[in-house]
Structures are given as C-alpha cells and as structure tokens.
Short mmCIF file of C-alpha atoms and ligand atoms in Angstrom, two decimals:
data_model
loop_
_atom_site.label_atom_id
_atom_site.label_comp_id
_atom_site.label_asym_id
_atom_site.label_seq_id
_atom_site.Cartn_x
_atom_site.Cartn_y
_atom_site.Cartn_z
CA UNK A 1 0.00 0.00 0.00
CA UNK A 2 1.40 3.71 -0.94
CA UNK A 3 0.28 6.33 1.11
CA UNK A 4 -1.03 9.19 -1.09
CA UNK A 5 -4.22 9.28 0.96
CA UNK A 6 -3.77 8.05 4.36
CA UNK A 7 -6.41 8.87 6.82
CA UNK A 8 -8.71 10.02 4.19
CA UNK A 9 -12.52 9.14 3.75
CA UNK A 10 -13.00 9.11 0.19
CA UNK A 11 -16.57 8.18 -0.88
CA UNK A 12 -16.93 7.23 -4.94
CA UNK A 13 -20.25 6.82 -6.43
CA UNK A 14 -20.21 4.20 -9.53
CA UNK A 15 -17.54 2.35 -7.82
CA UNK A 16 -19.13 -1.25 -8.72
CA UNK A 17 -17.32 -1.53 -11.78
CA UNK A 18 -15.27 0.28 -14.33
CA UNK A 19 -13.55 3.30 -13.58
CA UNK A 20 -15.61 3.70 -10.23
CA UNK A 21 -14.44 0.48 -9.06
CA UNK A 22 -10.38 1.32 -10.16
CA UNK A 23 -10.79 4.62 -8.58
CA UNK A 24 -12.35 2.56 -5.44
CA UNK A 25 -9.37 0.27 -5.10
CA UNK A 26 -6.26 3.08 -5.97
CA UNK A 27 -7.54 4.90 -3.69
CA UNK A 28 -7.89 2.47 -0.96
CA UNK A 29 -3.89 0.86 -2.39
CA UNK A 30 -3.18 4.37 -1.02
CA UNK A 31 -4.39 4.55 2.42
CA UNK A 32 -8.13 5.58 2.26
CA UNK A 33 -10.83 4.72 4.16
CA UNK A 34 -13.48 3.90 1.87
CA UNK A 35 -17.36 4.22 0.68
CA UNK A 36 -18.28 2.28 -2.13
CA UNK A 37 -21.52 3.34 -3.60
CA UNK A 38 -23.00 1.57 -6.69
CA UNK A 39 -26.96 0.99 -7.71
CA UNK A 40 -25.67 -2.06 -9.64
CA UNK A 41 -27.53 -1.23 -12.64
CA UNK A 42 -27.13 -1.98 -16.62
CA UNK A 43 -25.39 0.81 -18.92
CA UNK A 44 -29.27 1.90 -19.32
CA UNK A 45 -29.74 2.37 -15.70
CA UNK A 46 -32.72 -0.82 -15.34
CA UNK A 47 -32.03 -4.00 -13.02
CA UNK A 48 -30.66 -2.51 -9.81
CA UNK A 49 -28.36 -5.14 -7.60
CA UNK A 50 -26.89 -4.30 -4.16
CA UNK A 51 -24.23 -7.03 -4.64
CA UNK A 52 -22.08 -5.18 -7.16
CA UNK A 53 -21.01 -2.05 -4.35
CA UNK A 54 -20.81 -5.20 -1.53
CA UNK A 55 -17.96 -7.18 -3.71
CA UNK A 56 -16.10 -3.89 -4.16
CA UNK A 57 -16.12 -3.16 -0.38
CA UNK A 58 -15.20 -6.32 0.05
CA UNK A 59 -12.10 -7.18 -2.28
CA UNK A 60 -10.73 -3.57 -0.60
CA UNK A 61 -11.90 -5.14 2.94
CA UNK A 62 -10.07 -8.66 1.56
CA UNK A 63 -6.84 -6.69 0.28
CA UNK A 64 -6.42 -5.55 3.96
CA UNK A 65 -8.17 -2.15 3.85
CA UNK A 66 -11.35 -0.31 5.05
CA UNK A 67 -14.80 0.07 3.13
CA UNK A 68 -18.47 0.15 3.65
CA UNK A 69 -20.86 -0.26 0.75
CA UNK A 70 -23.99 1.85 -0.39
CA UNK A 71 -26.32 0.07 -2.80
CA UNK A 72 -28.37 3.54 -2.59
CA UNK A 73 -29.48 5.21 -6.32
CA UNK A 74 -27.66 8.37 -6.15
CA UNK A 75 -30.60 9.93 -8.50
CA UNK A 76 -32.23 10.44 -5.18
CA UNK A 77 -31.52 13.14 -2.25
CA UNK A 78 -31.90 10.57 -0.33
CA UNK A 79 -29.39 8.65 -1.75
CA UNK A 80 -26.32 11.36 -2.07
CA UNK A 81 -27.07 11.89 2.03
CA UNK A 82 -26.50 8.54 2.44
CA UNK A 83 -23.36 8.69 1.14
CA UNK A 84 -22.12 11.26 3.11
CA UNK A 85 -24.07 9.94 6.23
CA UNK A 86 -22.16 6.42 5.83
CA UNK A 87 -18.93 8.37 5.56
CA UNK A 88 -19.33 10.59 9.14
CA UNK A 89 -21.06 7.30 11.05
CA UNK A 90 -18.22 5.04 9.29
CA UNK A 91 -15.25 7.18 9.78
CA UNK A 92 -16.00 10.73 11.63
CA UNK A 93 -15.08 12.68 8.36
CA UNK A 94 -15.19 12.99 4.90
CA UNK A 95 -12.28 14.22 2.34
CA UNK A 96 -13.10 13.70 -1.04
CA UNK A 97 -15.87 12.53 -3.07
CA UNK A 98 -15.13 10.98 -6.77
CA UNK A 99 -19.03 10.81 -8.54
CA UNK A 100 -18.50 8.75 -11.03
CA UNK A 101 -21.91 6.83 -11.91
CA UNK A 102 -23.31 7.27 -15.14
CA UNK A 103 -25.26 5.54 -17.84
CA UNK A 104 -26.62 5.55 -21.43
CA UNK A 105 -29.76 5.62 -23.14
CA UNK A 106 -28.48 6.49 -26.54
CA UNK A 107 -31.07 8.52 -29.66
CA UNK A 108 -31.29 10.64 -32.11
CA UNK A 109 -32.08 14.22 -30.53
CA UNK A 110 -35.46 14.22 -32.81
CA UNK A 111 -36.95 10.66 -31.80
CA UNK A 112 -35.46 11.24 -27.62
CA UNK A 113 -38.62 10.25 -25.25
CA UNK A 114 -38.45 11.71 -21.79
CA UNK A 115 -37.65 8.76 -20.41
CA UNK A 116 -34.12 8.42 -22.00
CA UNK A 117 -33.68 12.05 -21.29
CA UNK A 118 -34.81 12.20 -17.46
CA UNK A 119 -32.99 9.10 -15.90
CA UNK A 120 -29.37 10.09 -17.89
CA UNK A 121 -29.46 13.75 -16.17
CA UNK A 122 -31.15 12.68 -13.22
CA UNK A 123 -28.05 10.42 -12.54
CA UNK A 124 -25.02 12.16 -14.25
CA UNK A 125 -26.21 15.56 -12.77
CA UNK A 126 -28.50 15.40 -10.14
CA UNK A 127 -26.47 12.29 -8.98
CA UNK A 128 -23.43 14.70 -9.23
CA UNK A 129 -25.57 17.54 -7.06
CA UNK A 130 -26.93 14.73 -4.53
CA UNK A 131 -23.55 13.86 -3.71
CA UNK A 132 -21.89 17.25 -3.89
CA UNK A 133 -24.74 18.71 -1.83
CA UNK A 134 -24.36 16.28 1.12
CA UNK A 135 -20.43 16.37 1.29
CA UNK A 136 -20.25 19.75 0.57
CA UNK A 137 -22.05 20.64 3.92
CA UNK A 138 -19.61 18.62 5.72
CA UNK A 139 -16.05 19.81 4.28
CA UNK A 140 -17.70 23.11 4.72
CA UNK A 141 -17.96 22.48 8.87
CA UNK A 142 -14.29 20.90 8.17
CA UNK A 143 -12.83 24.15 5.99
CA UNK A 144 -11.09 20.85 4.09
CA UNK A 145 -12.19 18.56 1.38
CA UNK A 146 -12.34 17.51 -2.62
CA UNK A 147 -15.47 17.09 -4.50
CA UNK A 148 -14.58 15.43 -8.10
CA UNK A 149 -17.27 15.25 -10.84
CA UNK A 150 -17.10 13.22 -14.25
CA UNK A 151 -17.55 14.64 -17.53
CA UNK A 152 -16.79 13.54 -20.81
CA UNK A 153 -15.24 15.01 -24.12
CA UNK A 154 -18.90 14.63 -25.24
CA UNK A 155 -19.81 18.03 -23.22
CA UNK A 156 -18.82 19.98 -26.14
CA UNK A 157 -21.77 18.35 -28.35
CA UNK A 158 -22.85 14.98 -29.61
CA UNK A 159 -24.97 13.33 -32.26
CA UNK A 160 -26.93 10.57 -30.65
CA UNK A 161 -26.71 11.36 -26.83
CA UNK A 162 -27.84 15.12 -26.26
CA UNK A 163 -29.36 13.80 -22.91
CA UNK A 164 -25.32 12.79 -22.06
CA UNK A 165 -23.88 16.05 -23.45
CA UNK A 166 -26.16 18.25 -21.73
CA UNK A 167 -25.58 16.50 -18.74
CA UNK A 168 -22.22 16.08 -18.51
CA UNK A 169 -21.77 19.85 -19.21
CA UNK A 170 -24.13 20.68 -16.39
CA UNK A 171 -21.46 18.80 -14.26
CA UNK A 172 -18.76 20.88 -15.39
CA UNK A 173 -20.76 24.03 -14.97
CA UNK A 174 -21.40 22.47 -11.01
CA UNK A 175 -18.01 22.08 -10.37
CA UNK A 176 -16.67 25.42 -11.55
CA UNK A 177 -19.46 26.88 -8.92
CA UNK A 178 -18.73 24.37 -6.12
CA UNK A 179 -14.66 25.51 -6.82
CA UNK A 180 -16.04 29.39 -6.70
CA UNK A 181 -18.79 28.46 -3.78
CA UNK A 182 -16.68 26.81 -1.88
CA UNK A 183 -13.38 28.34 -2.12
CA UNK A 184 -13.20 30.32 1.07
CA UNK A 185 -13.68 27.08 2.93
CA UNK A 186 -10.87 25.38 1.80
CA UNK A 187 -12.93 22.50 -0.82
CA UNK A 188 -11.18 22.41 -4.21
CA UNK A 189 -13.55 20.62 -6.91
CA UNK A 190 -12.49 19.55 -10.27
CA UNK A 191 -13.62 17.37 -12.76
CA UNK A 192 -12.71 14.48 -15.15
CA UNK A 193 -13.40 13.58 -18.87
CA UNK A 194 -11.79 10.06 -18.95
CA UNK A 195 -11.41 7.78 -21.73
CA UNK A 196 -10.99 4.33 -20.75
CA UNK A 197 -11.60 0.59 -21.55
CA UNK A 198 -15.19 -0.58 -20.07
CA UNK A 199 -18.77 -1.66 -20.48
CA UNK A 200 -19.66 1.79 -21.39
CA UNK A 201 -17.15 2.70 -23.43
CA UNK A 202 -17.70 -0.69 -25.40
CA UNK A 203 -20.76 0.46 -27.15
CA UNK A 204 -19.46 3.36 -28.59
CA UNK A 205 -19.75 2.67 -32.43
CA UNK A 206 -16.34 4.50 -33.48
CA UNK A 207 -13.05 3.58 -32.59
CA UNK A 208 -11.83 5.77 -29.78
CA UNK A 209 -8.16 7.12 -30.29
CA UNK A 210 -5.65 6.73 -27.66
CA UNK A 211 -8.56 4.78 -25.31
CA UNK A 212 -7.13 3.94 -21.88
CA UNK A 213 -7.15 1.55 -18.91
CA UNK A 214 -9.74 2.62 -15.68
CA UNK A 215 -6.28 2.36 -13.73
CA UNK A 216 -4.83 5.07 -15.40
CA UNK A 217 -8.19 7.73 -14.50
CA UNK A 218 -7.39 6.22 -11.26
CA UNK A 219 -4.29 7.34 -10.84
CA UNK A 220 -5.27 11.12 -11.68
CA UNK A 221 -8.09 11.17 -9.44
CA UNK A 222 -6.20 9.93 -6.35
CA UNK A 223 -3.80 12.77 -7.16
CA UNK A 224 -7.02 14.91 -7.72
CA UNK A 225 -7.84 13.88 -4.15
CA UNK A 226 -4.18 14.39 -2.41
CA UNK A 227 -2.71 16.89 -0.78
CA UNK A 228 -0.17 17.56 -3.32
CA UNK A 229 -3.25 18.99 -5.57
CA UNK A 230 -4.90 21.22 -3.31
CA UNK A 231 -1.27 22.55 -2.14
CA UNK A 232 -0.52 23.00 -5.59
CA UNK A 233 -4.04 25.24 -6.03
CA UNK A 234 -5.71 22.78 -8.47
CA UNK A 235 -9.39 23.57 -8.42
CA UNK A 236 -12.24 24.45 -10.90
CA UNK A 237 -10.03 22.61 -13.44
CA UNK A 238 -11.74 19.89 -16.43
CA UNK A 239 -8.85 17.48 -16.96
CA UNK A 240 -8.89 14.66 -20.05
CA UNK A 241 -6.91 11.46 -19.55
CA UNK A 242 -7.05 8.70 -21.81
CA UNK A 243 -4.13 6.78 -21.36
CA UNK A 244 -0.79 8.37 -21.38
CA UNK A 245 -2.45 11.58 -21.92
CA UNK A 246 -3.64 13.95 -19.49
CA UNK A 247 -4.86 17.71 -20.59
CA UNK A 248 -6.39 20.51 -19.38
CA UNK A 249 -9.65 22.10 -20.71
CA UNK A 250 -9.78 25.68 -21.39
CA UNK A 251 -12.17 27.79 -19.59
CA UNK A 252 -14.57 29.83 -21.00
CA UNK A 253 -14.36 32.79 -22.13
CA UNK A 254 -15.45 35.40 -24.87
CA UNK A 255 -13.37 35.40 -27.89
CA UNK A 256 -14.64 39.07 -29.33
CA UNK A 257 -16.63 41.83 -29.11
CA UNK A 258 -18.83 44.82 -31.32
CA UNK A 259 -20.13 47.56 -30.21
CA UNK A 260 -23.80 49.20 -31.30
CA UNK A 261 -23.39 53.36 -32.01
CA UNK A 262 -26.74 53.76 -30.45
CA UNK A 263 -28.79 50.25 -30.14
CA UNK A 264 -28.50 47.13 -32.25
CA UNK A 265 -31.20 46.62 -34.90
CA UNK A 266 -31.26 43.01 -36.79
CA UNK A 267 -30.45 45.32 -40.19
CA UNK A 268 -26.88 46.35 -38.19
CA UNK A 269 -26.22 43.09 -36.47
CA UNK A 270 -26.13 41.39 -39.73
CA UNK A 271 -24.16 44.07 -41.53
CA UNK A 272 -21.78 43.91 -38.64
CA UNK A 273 -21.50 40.72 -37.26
CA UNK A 274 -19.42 38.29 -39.76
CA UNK A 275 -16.99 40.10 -40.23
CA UNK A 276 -16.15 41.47 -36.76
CA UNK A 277 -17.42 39.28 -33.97
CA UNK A 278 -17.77 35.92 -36.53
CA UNK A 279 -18.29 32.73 -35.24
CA UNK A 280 -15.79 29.84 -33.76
CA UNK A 281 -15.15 26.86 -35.87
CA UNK A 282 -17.49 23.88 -34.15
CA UNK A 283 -14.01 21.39 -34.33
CA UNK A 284 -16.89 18.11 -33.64
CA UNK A 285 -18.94 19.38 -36.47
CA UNK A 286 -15.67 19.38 -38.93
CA UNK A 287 -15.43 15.87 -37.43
CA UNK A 288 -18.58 14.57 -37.73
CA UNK A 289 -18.63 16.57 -41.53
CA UNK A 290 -15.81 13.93 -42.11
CA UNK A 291 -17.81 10.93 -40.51
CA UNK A 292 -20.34 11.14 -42.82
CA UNK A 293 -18.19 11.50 -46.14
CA UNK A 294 -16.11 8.31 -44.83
CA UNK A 295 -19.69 6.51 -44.29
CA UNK A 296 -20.65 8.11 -48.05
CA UNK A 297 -17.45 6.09 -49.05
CA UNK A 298 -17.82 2.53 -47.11
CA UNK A 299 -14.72 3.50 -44.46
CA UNK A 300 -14.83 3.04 -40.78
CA UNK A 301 -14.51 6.13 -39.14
CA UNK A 302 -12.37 7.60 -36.38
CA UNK A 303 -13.69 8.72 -33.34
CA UNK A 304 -11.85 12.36 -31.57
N1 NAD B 401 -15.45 4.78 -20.21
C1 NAD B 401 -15.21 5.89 -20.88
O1 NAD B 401 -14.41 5.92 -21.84
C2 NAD B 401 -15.90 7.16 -20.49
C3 NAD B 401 -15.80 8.28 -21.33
C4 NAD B 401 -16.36 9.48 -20.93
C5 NAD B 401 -17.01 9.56 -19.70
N2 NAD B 401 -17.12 8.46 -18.91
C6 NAD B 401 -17.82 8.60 -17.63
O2 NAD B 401 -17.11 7.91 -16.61
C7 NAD B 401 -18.03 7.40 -15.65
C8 NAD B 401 -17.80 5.90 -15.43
O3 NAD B 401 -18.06 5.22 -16.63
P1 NAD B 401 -17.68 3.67 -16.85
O4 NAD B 401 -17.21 3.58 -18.24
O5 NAD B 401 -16.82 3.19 -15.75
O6 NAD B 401 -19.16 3.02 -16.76
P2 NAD B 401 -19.67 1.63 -16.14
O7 NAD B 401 -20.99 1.38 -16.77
O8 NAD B 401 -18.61 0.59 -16.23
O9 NAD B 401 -19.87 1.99 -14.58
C9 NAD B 401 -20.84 2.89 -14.15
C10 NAD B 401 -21.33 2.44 -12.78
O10 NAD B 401 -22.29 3.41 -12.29
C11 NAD B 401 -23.29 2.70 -11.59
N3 NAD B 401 -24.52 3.51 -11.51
C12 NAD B 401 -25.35 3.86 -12.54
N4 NAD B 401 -26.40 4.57 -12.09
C13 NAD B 401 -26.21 4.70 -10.74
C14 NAD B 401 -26.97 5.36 -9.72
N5 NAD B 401 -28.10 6.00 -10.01
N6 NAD B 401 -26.49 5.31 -8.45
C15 NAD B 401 -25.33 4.67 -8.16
N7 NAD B 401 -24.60 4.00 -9.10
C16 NAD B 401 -25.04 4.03 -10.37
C17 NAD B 401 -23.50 1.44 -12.41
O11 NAD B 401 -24.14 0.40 -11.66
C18 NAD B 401 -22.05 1.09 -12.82
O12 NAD B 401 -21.47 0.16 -11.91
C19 NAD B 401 -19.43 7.75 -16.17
O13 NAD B 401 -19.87 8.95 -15.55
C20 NAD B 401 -19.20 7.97 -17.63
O14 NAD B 401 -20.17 8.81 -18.20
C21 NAD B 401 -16.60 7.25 -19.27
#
C-alpha cells in the first residue's frame, strides 16, 4: 500500500465496476478509508443489484483495507445523504468525493422520449448535485475537502446522446461553482473527462483514439484527491486522460466583441456581425462533416 491518501474518507459513487471500481481500489492501495456506492444497474440504468457495491467493499476489505458499501441510487436526495451519512457514522469525516456513476440511453435528438432524457441527467447531474450537496455541507464544517465530478469530451456536443452532453456539461458548470462556492472554505472541486476501456465505453460505435485503462483515470483522481493537488491550487479545473495523456480544458471565455453606435437593430447586427465578432469553428462538427463523407465512401470512421 502507498500512502497518497492516508487517513482520508473518500466516498466514490459508480464504484461497482469500471472506472468507479479502479478509482475505489487506488484509492484504498493508497491509504483511504473507503465508501463504495453503486446501484448495480445496466449501462441503461434498469435492473438494480446491491451485490455489485458489496464485492467492491469487500475485495478492498479482503486486500487488507477499510470500506463500507452503499447500494443507494444516487438519482435520489436521499441517496447522495446517504453517502455522506455512511462516511461521518463510518469514519467521523469525509475528504473527497469521486461521482462517477453514469449511464446511457443512446437517440437521435429528434426521436429522444423523456424517459431516455430524465434518468441520464437525473443520474449524471443530479447524482453529481446529490452527492456534492451532502459532502459539501460537511467539508464546509471541516474548511477541508475535494469534491470530483465526471464529464466527458462529449460536453462539447454529440450526435446521438444530447441527454449525455447536456448532462455532462451541467457537471462541469457544477463544479466550476462548487470551486467558486466553496473556495473560502478550503474545498477544491475539479472534474474528469476520462477515456478508458469498459462496459460503457464498449458500445461506442467508433473507434476511440488513444482509449485507456480505468487504472490510469485512477491514478489522476487519487492525485485529484491528495494533498499535493490542493497545495498546488488545483481547483475548478476539467482534466482529459485517456491513457498516457492527461490535458487541461480551457475555460470559457469570450473570444470578441462589437459595439452598437446607439442600439442594435437586426439590419446592423447582420451588416456587422461576420466580419467582426464571426463565429468559432465547431471542431466536432468538422469531425462529424468527415464521418459522414467516410460513411458516403464505405470507411470506418475515427472517433476524436
Ligand atoms: N469509459 C469511458 O471511456 C468514459 C468516457 C467518458 C465519460 N465516462 C464517464 O465515466 C463514468 C464511469 O463510466 P464507466 O465507463 O466506468 O461506466 P460503467 O458502466 O462501467 O460503470 C458505471 C457504474 O455506475 C453505476 N450507476 C449507474 N447509475 C447509478 C446510480 N443511479 N447510483 C449509483 N450508481 C449508479 C452502475 O451500476 C455502474 O457500476 C461515467 O460517468 C461515464 O459517463 C466514461
């Protein structure tokens, strides 16, 4: 065992399997006291099973470490408190939280019923919320703690999952205000776009460049969680790693401005507008312009 997190309480949502369950055991390998929460549910979010957090808690238990499991849904309030609840009757404290569940319910924007749209933000973004919401009221009584959300490269747009996008860019947007919100209390909050090798990234119908292992998202997120990152100032940051690869996001920001003489009418904004404030090149439309010419021709394409 290392000793990157020793004697901290580090509850991960998701951790059942795939990169939930690596970032489960890493951080555990280095010291943690753990809670392993995980519906146990298919990549569409249907069959719930409490057995898939208990195995978790219990390979960390078996590999000489410390870890209580949550079957909760974190969808729920009442699930995200328990998570945090488990963590202060477990352990007395809570350091970091790493909310990681997610699932899929893939369509076309035009033929999307509510029901794949509801149950993918309820759990990438309200799960992200229940969580943060619970442990953030804690580390705030502390002045100390990490709240880690997961996004994807797919916040800046997608074809078939708009419910995912829209989600996962509502998580971004969460962390950047828990890292402002919670700033003067001593919480950093960041958030992760991983790209890695597991039942959910199976189904994606491209082949994904420079795909990883869930060890390797592991690794940043226990450094995410350490104290080397909040000494170093890391928060309100979007990190990518897929692999070998680890990169920061930009953050937003306006690119150019116009002024009106007097008020804008429709006549001046289109006089004026292309050719001083423009537009910004979409780079996923270019890349989805050059999907569909390589489907036109019979090629597989390349995903980002
Ligand atoms: N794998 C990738 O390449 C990739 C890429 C981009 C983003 N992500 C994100 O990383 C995260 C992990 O993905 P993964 O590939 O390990 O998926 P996975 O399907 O292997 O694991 C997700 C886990 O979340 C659990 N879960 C789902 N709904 C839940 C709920 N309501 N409450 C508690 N647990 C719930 C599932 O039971 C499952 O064990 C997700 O947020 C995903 O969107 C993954």
């Amino acid at each position: 065992m290392g000793n990157f997190l020793s004697d901290k309480v580090v509850a991960v949502t998701g951790a059942g399997r795939g990169i939930g369950r690596a970032v489960a055991l890493a951080a555990a390998a280095e010291g943690a006291r753990l809670v392993v929460n995980d519906y146990g549910v298919g990549v569409d979010g249907a069959d719930p099973a409490s057995d898939v957090a208990d195995a978790v808690a219990e390979e960390i238990r078996a590999a000489g470490g410390d870890a209580v499991a949550v079957a909760d849904d974190i969808s729920t309030m009442a699930g995200g408190q328990r998570v945090a609840d488990t963590a202060r009757s477990a352990y007395g404290r809570l350091d970091g939280v790493v909310c990681v569940a997610g699932i899929l319910r893939e369509r076309m924007l035009f033929n999307m019923t509510e029901e794949e749209w509801d149950p993918v933000l309820a759990t990438h973004l309200k799960g992200t919320f229940t969580v943060f919401r619970a442990a953030s009221a804690l580390m705030r009584a502390q002045r100390s703690g990490t709240l880690i959300g997961f996004t994807s490269g797919n916040h800046q747009g997608s074809v078939s999952q708009a419910n995912y996008s829209a989600a996962k860019g509502g998580v971004i947007s969460l962390v950047r205000s828990a890292a402002l919100g919670l700033h003067k209390y001593g919480v950093t909050a960041n958030a992760v776009a991983p790209v890695a090798r597991t039942r959910m990234s199976a189904g994606v119908p491209t082949e994904l460049a420079g795909i990883g292992e869930p060890e390797d998202v592991a690794a940043l997120v226990v450094y995410l969680l350490s104290d080397r990152a909040r000494e170093a100032g890391v928060t309100g940051q979007v990190y990518t790693i897929a692999g070998p690869r680890i990169a920061v996001w930009a953050q937003p920001r306006e690119l150019r401005a116009a002024y009106a003489e007097g008020a804008w009418t429709p006549e001046r904004i289109a006089d004026a507008l292309p050719t001083t404030v423009g537009t910004d090149p979409m780079p996923l439309l270019e890349h989805v312009t050059a999907m569909e010419r390589a489907a036109r021709e019979g090629r597989r394409p390349n995903a980002q």
